[in-house]
PDB file of C-alpha atoms in Angstrom:
ATOM      1  CA  MET A  67      10.297  19.432  -2.826  1.00 68.00           C
ATOM      2  CA  ASN A  68       6.940  18.045  -1.110  1.00 86.00           C
ATOM      3  CA  ASN A  69       7.412  15.406   0.792  1.00 92.00           C
ATOM      4  CA  TYR A  70       4.827  12.340   0.248  1.00 97.00           C
ATOM      5  CA  VAL A  71       4.529   8.882   2.042  1.00 97.00           C
ATOM      6  CA  PHE A  72       1.884   6.336   0.671  1.00 98.00           C
ATOM      7  CA  ILE A  73       0.392   4.066   3.687  1.00 97.00           C
ATOM      8  CA  THR A  74      -1.937   1.029   2.012  1.00 97.00           C
ATOM      9  CA  GLY A  75      -4.494   0.281   4.666  1.00 95.00           C
ATOM     10  CA  SER A  76      -5.026   3.747   5.342  1.00 96.00           C
ATOM     11  CA  ASN A  77      -8.331   3.567   7.073  1.00 94.00           C
ATOM     12  CA  GLY A  78      -7.915   0.672   9.803  1.00 91.00           C
ATOM     13  CA  GLY A  79      -6.439   1.932  12.704  1.00 93.00           C
ATOM     14  CA  ILE A  80      -2.654   1.378  12.649  1.00 95.00           C
ATOM     15  CA  GLY A  81      -3.088   2.902   9.359  1.00 95.00           C
ATOM     16  CA  GLN A  82      -4.636   5.822  10.406  1.00 95.00           C
ATOM     17  CA  SER A  83      -2.320   6.165  13.432  1.00 96.00           C
ATOM     18  CA  LEU A  84       0.317   6.048  10.461  1.00 97.00           C
ATOM     19  CA  CYS A  85      -1.586   8.652   8.713  1.00 97.00           C
ATOM     20  CA  LYS A  86      -1.941  10.783  11.534  1.00 97.00           C
ATOM     21  CA  LYS A  87       1.511  11.394  13.013  1.00 97.00           C
ATOM     22  CA  PHE A  88       3.416  11.795   9.170  1.00 97.00           C
ATOM     23  CA  LYS A  89       0.514  14.541   8.656  1.00 96.00           C
ATOM     24  CA  ASP A  90       2.038  16.081  11.771  1.00 96.00           C
ATOM     25  CA  ASN A  91       5.288  15.599  10.448  1.00 96.00           C
ATOM     26  CA  SER A  92       3.937  17.987   7.269  1.00 95.00           C
ATOM     27  CA  TYR A  93       4.216  14.639   4.812  1.00 97.00           C
ATOM     28  CA  ILE A  94       1.438  15.258   2.136  1.00 97.00           C
ATOM     29  CA  VAL A  95      -0.436  11.474   2.987  1.00 97.00           C
ATOM     30  CA  ILE A  96      -1.233   9.156   0.173  1.00 97.00           C
ATOM     31  CA  GLY A  97      -3.640   6.759   1.284  1.00 97.00           C
ATOM     32  CA  CYS A  98      -5.375   3.345   0.061  1.00 96.00           C
ATOM     33  CA  GLY A  99      -7.563   0.563   1.176  1.00 94.00           C
ATOM     34  CA  LEU A 100     -11.182  -1.391  -0.509  1.00 92.00           C
ATOM     35  CA  GLU A 101     -13.283   1.127   1.298  1.00 86.00           C
ATOM     36  CA  LYS A 102     -14.576   4.638  -1.014  1.00 83.00           C
ATOM     37  CA  LYS A 103     -13.624   6.928   1.318  1.00 80.00           C
ATOM     38  CA  SER A 104     -11.052   8.043   3.662  1.00 76.00           C
ATOM     39  CA  HIS A 105     -10.490  10.366   7.261  1.00 84.00           C
ATOM     40  CA  ASP A 106      -8.937  14.071   7.018  1.00 90.00           C
ATOM     41  CA  PHE A 107      -5.352  12.181   8.116  1.00 95.00           C
ATOM     42  CA  VAL A 108      -5.468  11.865   4.048  1.00 97.00           C
ATOM     43  CA  ASP A 109      -4.625  13.680   1.365  1.00 96.00           C
ATOM     44  CA  LEU A 110      -4.661  11.515  -1.316  1.00 96.00           C
ATOM     45  CA  TYR A 111      -7.192   8.389  -1.084  1.00 96.00           C
ATOM     46  CA  TYR A 112      -7.214   5.689  -3.554  1.00 96.00           C
ATOM     47  CA  GLU A 113      -9.632   2.898  -3.742  1.00 95.00           C
ATOM     48  CA  CYS A 114      -7.650  -0.195  -4.778  1.00 95.00           C
ATOM     49  CA  ASN A 115      -8.285  -4.175  -4.387  1.00 96.00           C
ATOM     50  CA  LEU A 116      -4.479  -5.275  -3.235  1.00 97.00           C
ATOM     51  CA  SER A 117      -5.416  -8.140  -3.852  1.00 96.00           C
ATOM     52  CA  ASN A 118      -5.907  -7.783  -7.976  1.00 96.00           C
ATOM     53  CA  ILE A 119      -2.910  -7.836  -9.411  1.00 95.00           C
ATOM     54  CA  ASN A 120      -4.420  -5.081 -12.357  1.00 96.00           C
ATOM     55  CA  SER A 121      -5.653  -3.052  -9.444  1.00 96.00           C
ATOM     56  CA  GLN A 122      -2.034  -3.333  -8.016  1.00 96.00           C
ATOM     57  CA  ASN A 123      -0.609  -1.879 -11.394  1.00 96.00           C
ATOM     58  CA  GLU A 124      -3.383   0.465 -12.004  1.00 97.00           C
ATOM     59  CA  LEU A 125      -2.486   1.896  -8.218  1.00 97.00           C
ATOM     60  CA  LEU A 126       1.233   2.471  -8.822  1.00 97.00           C
ATOM     61  CA  GLU A 127       0.793   3.869 -11.964  1.00 96.00           C
ATOM     62  CA  LYS A 128      -1.505   6.939 -10.095  1.00 96.00           C
ATOM     63  CA  ILE A 129       1.274   7.548  -7.711  1.00 95.00           C
ATOM     64  CA  LYS A 130       4.890   6.662  -9.514  1.00 94.00           C
ATOM     65  CA  HIS A 131       5.600  10.477 -10.282  1.00 93.00           C
ATOM     66  CA  PHE A 132       5.135  11.403  -6.656  1.00 94.00           C
ATOM     67  CA  ASN A 133       8.602  11.894  -4.746  1.00 91.00           C
ATOM     68  CA  ILE A 134       7.321   9.811  -1.769  1.00 95.00           C
ATOM     69  CA  LYS A 135       9.909   9.454   0.800  1.00 96.00           C
ATOM     70  CA  CYS A 136       8.287   6.480   2.490  1.00 97.00           C
ATOM     71  CA  ILE A 137       6.385   3.500   1.390  1.00 97.00           C
ATOM     72  CA  ILE A 138       4.159   1.575   4.275  1.00 98.00           C
ATOM     73  CA  HIS A 139       2.666  -1.526   3.261  1.00 97.00           C
ATOM     74  CA  ASN A 140       0.516  -1.985   6.388  1.00 96.00           C
ATOM     75  CA  ALA A 141      -2.809  -3.624   4.484  1.00 95.00           C
ATOM     76  CA  ALA A 142      -3.306  -7.692   4.433  1.00 94.00           C
ATOM     77  CA  VAL A 143      -5.769  -9.672   4.235  1.00 94.00           C
ATOM     78  CA  GLN A 144      -6.224 -12.432   6.842  1.00 93.00           C
ATOM     79  CA  ILE A 145      -8.341 -15.511   6.601  1.00 94.00           C
ATOM     80  CA  CYS A 146      -8.506 -17.076  10.636  1.00 94.00           C
ATOM     81  CA  LYS A 147      -9.485 -20.431   9.393  1.00 95.00           C
ATOM     82  CA  PRO A 148      -7.122 -23.481   9.083  1.00 95.00           C
ATOM     83  CA  ILE A 149      -4.872 -24.286   6.621  1.00 93.00           C
ATOM     84  CA  TRP A 150      -6.924 -27.459   5.888  1.00 96.00           C
ATOM     85  CA  GLU A 151      -9.973 -25.334   4.644  1.00 97.00           C
ATOM     86  CA  TYR A 152      -8.306 -22.656   2.802  1.00 95.00           C
ATOM     87  CA  THR A 153      -9.045 -22.544  -0.536  1.00 97.00           C
ATOM     88  CA  GLU A 154      -6.413 -21.897  -3.673  1.00 97.00           C
ATOM     89  CA  ASN A 155      -8.259 -18.039  -4.189  1.00 97.00           C
ATOM     90  CA  ASP A 156      -7.930 -17.609  -0.217  1.00 97.00           C
ATOM     91  CA  TYR A 157      -3.877 -18.326  -0.886  1.00 96.00           C
ATOM     92  CA  ASP A 158      -3.720 -16.077  -4.046  1.00 97.00           C
ATOM     93  CA  GLU A 159      -5.888 -13.421  -2.151  1.00 96.00           C
ATOM     94  CA  THR A 160      -3.949 -13.131   1.005  1.00 95.00           C
ATOM     95  CA  PHE A 161      -0.340 -13.562  -1.314  1.00 96.00           C
ATOM     96  CA  ASN A 162      -1.338 -10.413  -3.601  1.00 97.00           C
ATOM     97  CA  CYS A 163      -2.138  -9.099  -1.491  1.00 96.00           C
ATOM     98  CA  ASN A 164       0.517  -9.674   2.104  1.00 95.00           C
ATOM     99  CA  VAL A 165       4.064 -10.243  -0.550  1.00 95.00           C
ATOM    100  CA  ARG A 166       3.075  -9.828  -4.385  1.00 96.00           C
ATOM    101  CA  PHE A 167       1.738  -5.803  -3.858  1.00 96.00           C
ATOM    102  CA  LEU A 168       5.221  -5.642  -2.419  1.00 95.00           C
ATOM    103  CA  PHE A 169       7.791  -6.958  -5.384  1.00 95.00           C
ATOM    104  CA  THR A 170       5.317  -5.636  -7.958  1.00 96.00           C
ATOM    105  CA  LEU A 171       5.803  -1.762  -6.381  1.00 96.00           C
ATOM    106  CA  VAL A 172       9.645  -2.109  -6.911  1.00 95.00           C
ATOM    107  CA  LYS A 173       9.951  -3.668  -9.242  1.00 94.00           C
ATOM    108  CA  LYS A 174       7.499  -1.522 -11.203  1.00 94.00           C
ATOM    109  CA  LEU A 175       9.073   2.058  -9.501  1.00 95.00           C
ATOM    110  CA  TYR A 176      12.233   0.591  -8.877  1.00 94.00           C
ATOM    111  CA  ARG A 177      14.502   3.974 -10.918  1.00 93.00           C
ATOM    112  CA  THR A 178      11.655   6.144  -8.867  1.00 91.00           C
ATOM    113  CA  LEU A 179      12.056   5.042  -5.347  1.00 93.00           C
ATOM    114  CA  ILE A 180      16.147   4.822  -5.706  1.00 94.00           C
ATOM    115  CA  GLU A 181      15.928   8.980  -7.301  1.00 91.00           C
ATOM    116  CA  SER A 182      13.919   9.594  -3.854  1.00 90.00           C
ATOM    117  CA  LYS A 183      15.903   7.978  -1.767  1.00 93.00           C
ATOM    118  CA  SER A 184      12.549   6.215  -0.883  1.00 94.00           C
ATOM    119  CA  VAL A 185      12.060   4.246   3.023  1.00 95.00           C
ATOM    120  CA  ILE A 186      10.149   0.850   2.577  1.00 96.00           C
ATOM    121  CA  ILE A 187       8.796  -0.642   5.836  1.00 96.00           C
ATOM    122  CA  ASN A 188       6.193  -3.467   5.383  1.00 95.00           C
ATOM    123  CA  ILE A 189       4.167  -4.274   8.400  1.00 94.00           C
ATOM    124  CA  SER A 190       3.478  -7.456   9.383  1.00 82.00           C
ATOM    125  CA  SER A 191       2.937 -10.336  11.841  1.00 69.00           C
TER     126      SER A 191
END
């Protein structure tokens, strides 16, 4: 049975390094990001804006049937400005990608994650 890893933010520097490491260890790498294309260390790639809840749900529908052994939530929204300049939209965009996606993922894929004995790693700062 094939082992899959799912890595969000797979096109960035950290994401690409993670993809390469898992690829080198014989995992099938599923990546996602905002860009329409990916790189050589990703086997399956989905373009997705994780700040959009509908996009989150569509993505999870696409990956739920894979035997995912590890999920690495590496994608993040970082809006660099003082909090008093933040808009509600800025906050929602950041929260939806950085926090809510993990909630949605576990809620929607709970049984699959348990059956696959998946590990979830959240990268944050």
